[in-house]
mmCIF file of C-alpha atoms in Angstrom:
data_model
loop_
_atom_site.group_PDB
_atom_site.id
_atom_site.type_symbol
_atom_site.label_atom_id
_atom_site.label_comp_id
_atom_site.label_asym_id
_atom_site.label_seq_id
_atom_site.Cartn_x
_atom_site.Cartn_y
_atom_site.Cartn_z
ATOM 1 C CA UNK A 1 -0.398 11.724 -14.981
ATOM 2 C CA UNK A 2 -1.260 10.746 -11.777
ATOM 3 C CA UNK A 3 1.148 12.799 -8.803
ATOM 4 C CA UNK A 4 0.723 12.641 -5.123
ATOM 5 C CA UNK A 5 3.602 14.806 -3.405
ATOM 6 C CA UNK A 6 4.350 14.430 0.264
ATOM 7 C CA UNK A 7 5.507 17.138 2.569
ATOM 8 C CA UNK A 8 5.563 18.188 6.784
ATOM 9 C CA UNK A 9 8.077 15.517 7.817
ATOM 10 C CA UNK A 10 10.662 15.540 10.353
ATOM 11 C CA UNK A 11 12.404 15.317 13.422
ATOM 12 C CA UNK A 12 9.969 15.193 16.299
ATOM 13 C CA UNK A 13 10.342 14.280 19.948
ATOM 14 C CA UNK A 14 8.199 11.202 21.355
ATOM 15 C CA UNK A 15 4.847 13.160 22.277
ATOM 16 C CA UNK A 16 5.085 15.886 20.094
ATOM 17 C CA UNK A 17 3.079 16.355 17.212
ATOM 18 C CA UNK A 18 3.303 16.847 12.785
ATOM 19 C CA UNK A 19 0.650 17.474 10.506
ATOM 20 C CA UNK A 20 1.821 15.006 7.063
ATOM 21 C CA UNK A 21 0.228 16.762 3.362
ATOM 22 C CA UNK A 22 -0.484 15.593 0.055
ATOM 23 C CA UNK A 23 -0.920 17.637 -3.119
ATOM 24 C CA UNK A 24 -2.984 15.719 -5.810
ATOM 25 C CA UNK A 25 -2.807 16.336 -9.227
ATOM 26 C CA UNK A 26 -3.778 14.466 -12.617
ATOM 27 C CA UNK A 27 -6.930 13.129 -11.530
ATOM 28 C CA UNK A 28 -10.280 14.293 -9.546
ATOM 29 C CA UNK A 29 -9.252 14.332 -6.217
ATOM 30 C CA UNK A 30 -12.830 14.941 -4.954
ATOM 31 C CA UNK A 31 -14.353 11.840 -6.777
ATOM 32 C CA UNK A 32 -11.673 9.181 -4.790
ATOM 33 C CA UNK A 33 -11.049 7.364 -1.517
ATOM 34 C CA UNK A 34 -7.706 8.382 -0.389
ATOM 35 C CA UNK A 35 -5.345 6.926 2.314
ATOM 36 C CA UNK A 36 -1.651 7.456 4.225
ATOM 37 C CA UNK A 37 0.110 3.962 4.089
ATOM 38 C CA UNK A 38 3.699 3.512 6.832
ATOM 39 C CA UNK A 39 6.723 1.900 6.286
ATOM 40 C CA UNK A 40 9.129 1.720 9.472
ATOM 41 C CA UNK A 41 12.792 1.414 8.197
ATOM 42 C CA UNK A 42 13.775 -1.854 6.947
ATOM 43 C CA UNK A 43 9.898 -3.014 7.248
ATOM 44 C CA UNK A 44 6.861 -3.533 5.790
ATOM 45 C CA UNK A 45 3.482 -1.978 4.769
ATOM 46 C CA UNK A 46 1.252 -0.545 7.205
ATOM 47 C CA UNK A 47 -2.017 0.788 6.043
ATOM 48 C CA UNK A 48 -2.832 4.105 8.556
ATOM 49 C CA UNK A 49 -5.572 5.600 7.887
ATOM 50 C CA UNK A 50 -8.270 6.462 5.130
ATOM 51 C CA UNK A 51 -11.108 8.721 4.463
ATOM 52 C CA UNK A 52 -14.493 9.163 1.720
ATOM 53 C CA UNK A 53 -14.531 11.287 -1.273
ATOM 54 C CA UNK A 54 -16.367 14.074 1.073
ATOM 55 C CA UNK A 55 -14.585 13.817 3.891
ATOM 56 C CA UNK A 56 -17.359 12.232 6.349
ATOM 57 C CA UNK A 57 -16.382 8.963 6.464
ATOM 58 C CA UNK A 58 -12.849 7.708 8.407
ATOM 59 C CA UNK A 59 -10.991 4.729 9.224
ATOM 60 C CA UNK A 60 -7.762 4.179 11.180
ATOM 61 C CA UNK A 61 -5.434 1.168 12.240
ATOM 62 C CA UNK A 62 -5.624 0.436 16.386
ATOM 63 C CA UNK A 63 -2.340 2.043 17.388
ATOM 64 C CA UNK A 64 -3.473 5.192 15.750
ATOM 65 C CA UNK A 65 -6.737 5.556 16.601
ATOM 66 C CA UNK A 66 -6.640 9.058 19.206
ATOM 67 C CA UNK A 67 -3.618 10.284 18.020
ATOM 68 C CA UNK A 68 -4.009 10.474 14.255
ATOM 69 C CA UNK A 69 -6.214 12.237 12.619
ATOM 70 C CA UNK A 70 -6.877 12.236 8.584
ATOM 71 C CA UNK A 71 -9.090 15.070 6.573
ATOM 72 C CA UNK A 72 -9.166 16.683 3.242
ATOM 73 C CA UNK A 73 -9.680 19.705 1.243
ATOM 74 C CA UNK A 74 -11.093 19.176 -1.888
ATOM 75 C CA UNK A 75 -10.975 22.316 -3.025
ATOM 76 C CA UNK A 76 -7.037 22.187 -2.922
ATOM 77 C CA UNK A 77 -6.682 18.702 -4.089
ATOM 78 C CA UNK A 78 -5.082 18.382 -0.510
ATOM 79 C CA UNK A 79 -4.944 15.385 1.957
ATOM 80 C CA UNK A 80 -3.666 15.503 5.236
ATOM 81 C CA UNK A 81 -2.495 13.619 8.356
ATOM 82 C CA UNK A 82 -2.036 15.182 12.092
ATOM 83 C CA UNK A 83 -0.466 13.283 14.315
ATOM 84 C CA UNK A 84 0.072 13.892 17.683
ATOM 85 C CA UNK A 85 1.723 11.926 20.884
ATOM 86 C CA UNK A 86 3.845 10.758 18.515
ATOM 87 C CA UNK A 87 5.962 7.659 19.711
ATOM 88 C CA UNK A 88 9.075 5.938 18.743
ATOM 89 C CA UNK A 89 7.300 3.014 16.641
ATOM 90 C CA UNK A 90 5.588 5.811 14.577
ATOM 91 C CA UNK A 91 8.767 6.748 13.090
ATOM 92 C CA UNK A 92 8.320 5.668 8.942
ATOM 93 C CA UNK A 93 8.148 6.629 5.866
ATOM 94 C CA UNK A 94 4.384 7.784 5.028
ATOM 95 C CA UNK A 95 2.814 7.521 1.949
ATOM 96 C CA UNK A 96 -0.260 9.260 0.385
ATOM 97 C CA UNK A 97 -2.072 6.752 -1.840
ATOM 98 C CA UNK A 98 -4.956 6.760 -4.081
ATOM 99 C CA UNK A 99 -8.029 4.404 -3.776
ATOM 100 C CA UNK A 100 -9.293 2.857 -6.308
ATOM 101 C CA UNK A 101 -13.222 1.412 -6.145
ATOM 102 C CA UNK A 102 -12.346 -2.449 -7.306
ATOM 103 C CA UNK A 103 -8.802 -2.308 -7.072
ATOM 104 C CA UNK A 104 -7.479 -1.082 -4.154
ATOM 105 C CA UNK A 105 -4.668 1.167 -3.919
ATOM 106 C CA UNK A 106 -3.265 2.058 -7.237
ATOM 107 C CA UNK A 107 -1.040 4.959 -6.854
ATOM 108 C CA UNK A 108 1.602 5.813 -4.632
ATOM 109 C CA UNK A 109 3.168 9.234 -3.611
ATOM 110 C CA UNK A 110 7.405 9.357 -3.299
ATOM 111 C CA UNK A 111 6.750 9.214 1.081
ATOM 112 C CA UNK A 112 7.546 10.858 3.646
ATOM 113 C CA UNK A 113 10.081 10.686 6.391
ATOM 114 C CA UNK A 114 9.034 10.978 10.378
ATOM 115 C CA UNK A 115 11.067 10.111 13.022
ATOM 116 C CA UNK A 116 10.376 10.486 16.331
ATOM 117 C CA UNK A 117 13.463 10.776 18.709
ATOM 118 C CA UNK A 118 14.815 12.678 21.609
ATOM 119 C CA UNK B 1 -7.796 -8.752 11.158
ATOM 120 C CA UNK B 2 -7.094 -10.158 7.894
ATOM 121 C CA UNK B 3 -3.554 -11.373 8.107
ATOM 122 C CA UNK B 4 -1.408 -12.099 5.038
ATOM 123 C CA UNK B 5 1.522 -14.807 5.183
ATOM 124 C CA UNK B 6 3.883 -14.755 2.555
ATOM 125 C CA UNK B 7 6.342 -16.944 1.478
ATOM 126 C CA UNK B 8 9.501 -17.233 1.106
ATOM 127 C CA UNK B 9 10.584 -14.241 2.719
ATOM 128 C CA UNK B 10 13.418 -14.328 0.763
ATOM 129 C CA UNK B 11 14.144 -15.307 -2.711
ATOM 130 C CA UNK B 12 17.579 -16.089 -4.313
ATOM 131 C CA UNK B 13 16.709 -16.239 -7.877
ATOM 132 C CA UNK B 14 19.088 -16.465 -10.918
ATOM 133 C CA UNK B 15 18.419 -14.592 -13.877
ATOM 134 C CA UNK B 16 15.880 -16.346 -16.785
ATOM 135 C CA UNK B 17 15.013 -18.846 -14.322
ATOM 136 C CA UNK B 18 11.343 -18.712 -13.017
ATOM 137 C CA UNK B 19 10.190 -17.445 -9.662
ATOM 138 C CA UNK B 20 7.131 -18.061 -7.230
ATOM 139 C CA UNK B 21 6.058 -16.204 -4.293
ATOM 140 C CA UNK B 22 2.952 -17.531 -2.265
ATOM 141 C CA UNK B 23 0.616 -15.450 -0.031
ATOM 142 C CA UNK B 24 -1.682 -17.132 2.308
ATOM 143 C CA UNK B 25 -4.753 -15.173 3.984
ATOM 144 C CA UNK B 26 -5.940 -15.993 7.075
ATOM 145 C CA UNK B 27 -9.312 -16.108 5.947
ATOM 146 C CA UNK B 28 -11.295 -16.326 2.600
ATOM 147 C CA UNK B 29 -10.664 -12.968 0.792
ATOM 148 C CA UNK B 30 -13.865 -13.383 -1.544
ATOM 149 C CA UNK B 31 -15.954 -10.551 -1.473
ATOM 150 C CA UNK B 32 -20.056 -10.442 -0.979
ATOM 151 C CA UNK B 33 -19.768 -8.877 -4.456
ATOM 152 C CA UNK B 34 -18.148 -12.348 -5.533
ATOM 153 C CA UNK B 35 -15.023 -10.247 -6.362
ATOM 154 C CA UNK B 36 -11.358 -11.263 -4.593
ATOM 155 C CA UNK B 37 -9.483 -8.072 -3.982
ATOM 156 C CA UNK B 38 -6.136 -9.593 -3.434
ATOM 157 C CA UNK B 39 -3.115 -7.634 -5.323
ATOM 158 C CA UNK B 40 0.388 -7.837 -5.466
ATOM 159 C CA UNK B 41 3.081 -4.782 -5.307
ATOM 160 C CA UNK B 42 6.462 -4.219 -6.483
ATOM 161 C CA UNK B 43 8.996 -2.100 -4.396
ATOM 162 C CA UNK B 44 12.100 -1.564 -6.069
ATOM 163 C CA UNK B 45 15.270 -0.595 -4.057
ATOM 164 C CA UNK B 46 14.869 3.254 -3.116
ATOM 165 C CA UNK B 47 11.643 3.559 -4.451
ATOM 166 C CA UNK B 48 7.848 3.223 -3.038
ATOM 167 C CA UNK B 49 5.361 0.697 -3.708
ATOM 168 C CA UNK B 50 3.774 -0.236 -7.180
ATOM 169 C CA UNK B 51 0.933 -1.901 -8.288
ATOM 170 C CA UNK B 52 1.443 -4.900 -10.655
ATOM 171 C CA UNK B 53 -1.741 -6.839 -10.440
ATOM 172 C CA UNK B 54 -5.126 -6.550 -8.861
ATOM 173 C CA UNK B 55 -8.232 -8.843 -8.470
ATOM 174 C CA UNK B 56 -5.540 -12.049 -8.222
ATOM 175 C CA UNK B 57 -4.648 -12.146 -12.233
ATOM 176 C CA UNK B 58 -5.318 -8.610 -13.747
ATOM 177 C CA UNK B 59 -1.837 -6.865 -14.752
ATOM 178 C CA UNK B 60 -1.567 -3.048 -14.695
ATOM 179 C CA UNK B 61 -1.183 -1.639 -18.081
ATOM 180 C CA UNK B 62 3.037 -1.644 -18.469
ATOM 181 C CA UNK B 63 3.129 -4.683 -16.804
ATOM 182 C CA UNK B 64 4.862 -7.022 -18.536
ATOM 183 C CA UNK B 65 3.640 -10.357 -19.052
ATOM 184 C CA UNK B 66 6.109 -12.474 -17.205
ATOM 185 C CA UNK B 67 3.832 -11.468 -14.615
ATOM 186 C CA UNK B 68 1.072 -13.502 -13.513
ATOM 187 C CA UNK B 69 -1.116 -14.229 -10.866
ATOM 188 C CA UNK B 70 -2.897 -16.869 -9.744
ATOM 189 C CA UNK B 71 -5.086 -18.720 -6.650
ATOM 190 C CA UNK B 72 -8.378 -18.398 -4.786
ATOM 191 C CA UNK B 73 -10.260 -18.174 -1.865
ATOM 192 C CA UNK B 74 -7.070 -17.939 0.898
ATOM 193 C CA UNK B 75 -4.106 -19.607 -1.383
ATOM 194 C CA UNK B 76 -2.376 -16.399 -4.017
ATOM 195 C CA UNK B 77 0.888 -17.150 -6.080
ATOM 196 C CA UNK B 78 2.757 -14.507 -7.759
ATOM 197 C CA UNK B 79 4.909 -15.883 -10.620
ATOM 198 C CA UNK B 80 7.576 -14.601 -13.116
ATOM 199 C CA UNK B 81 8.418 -16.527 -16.011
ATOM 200 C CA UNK B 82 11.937 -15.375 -16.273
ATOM 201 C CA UNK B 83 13.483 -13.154 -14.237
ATOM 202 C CA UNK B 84 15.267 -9.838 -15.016
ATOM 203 C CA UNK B 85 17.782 -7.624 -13.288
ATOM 204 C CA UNK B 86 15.078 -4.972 -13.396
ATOM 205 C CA UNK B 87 12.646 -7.736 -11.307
ATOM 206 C CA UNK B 88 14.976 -7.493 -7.942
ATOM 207 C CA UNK B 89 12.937 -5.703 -4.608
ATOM 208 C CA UNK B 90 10.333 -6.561 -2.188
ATOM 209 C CA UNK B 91 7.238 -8.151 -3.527
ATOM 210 C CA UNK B 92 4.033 -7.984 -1.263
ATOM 211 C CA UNK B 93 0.685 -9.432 -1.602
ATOM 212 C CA UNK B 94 -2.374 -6.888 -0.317
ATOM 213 C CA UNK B 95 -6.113 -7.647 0.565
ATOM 214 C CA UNK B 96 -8.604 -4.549 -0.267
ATOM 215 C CA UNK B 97 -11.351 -7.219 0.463
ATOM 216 C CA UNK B 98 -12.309 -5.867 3.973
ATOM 217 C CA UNK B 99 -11.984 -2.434 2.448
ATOM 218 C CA UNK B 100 -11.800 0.141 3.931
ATOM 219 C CA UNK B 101 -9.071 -1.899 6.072
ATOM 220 C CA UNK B 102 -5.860 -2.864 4.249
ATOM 221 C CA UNK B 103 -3.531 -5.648 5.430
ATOM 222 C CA UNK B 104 0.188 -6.671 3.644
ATOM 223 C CA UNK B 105 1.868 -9.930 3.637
ATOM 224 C CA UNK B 106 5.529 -9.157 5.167
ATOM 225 C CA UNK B 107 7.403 -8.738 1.868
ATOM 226 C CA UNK B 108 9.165 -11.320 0.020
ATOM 227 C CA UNK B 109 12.780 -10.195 -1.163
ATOM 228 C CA UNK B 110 13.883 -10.668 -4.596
ATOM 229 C CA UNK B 111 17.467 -11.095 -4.818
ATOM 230 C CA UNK B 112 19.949 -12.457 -7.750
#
């Protein structure tokens, strides 16, 4: 069975920083595109950020690019997110998801809650 | 940017009555492979996302088959025969064809 777990969210103050992870399991985490997907509260779907089975390869929406960074560890099934100068419209639920070569994205962890305030 | 327009945004349905959602892309979604990587998701109240179909009209296994999808180039439908209790949530269309970009329609709301 597929599981992607979320953990490292909080309460953060507008430009402080969080580093988001995701512990894989039930699958071979090194062979697949993976990606971190936002929801604000009461919104919609934001696709973040992804990255390459190795790592060297990584994409980001506009109003992350500089702040966010993605990366992996294959060797502990492990996906992550920093963020830093967090802002006020960053605050969401995050959500590791798999990617799937001809699909798209075909599993979803539980999420994560951020939320930047003073 | 690929942008996806759903509609409606919301949906009063009543239950064993059909339903129809629509997703409109700003631009063709057909791939240079000759594949169209538009899919539609589930969200349930409380929970996250699921996939229900990919590549327009392929259902996830567990799926079940009042599900269908339809459409090409920029016009998508989503369509349940007969609704259930079990159907209610947020239904969104996604494009993986400018992968390894993502866009979502806004949601459409499923409500008896």
């Amino acid at each position: 069975e597929v599981l992607l777990v979320e953990s490292g969210g909080g309460l953060v103050q507008p430009g402080g920083s969080l580093r988001l992870s995701c512990a894989a399991s039930g699958f071979i985490f090194s062979s697949y595109w993976m990606s971190w997907v936002r929801q604000a509260p009461g919104k919609g779907l934001e696709w973040v950020a992804n990255i390459n089975q190795d790592g060297s390869e990584k994409f980001y929406v506009d109003s992350v690019k500089g702040r966010f960074s993605i990366s992996r560890d294959n060797a502990k099934n492990s996906l992550f997110l920093q963020m830093s100068s967090l802002r006020a419209d960053d605050t969401a639920v995050y959500y590791c998801v798999r990617d799937l070569t001809g699909v798209g994205i075909d599993y979803w962890g539980q999420g994560v809650l951020v939320t930047v305030s003073s | 940017d690929i942008v996806l327009t759903q509609s409606p945004l919301s949906s009063p349905v009543t239950l064993g009555q059909p339903a129809s959602i629509s997703c409109r892309s700003s631009q063709s979604l057909v791939h240079s492979d000759g594949n169209t990587y538009l899919s539609w998701l589930q969200q349930r109240p409380g929970q996250p996302p699921r996939l229900l179909i990919y590549k327009i009209s392929n259902r996830i296994s567990g799926v079940p088959d009042r599900f269908s999808g339809s459409g090409t180039g920029t016009d998508f439908t989503l369509k349940i025969s007969r609704v259930e209790a079990e159907d209610v949530g947020v239904y969104y269309c996604m494009q993986a064809t400018q992968f390894p970009q993502y866009s979502f329609g806004q949601g459409t709301k499923l409500e008896i």
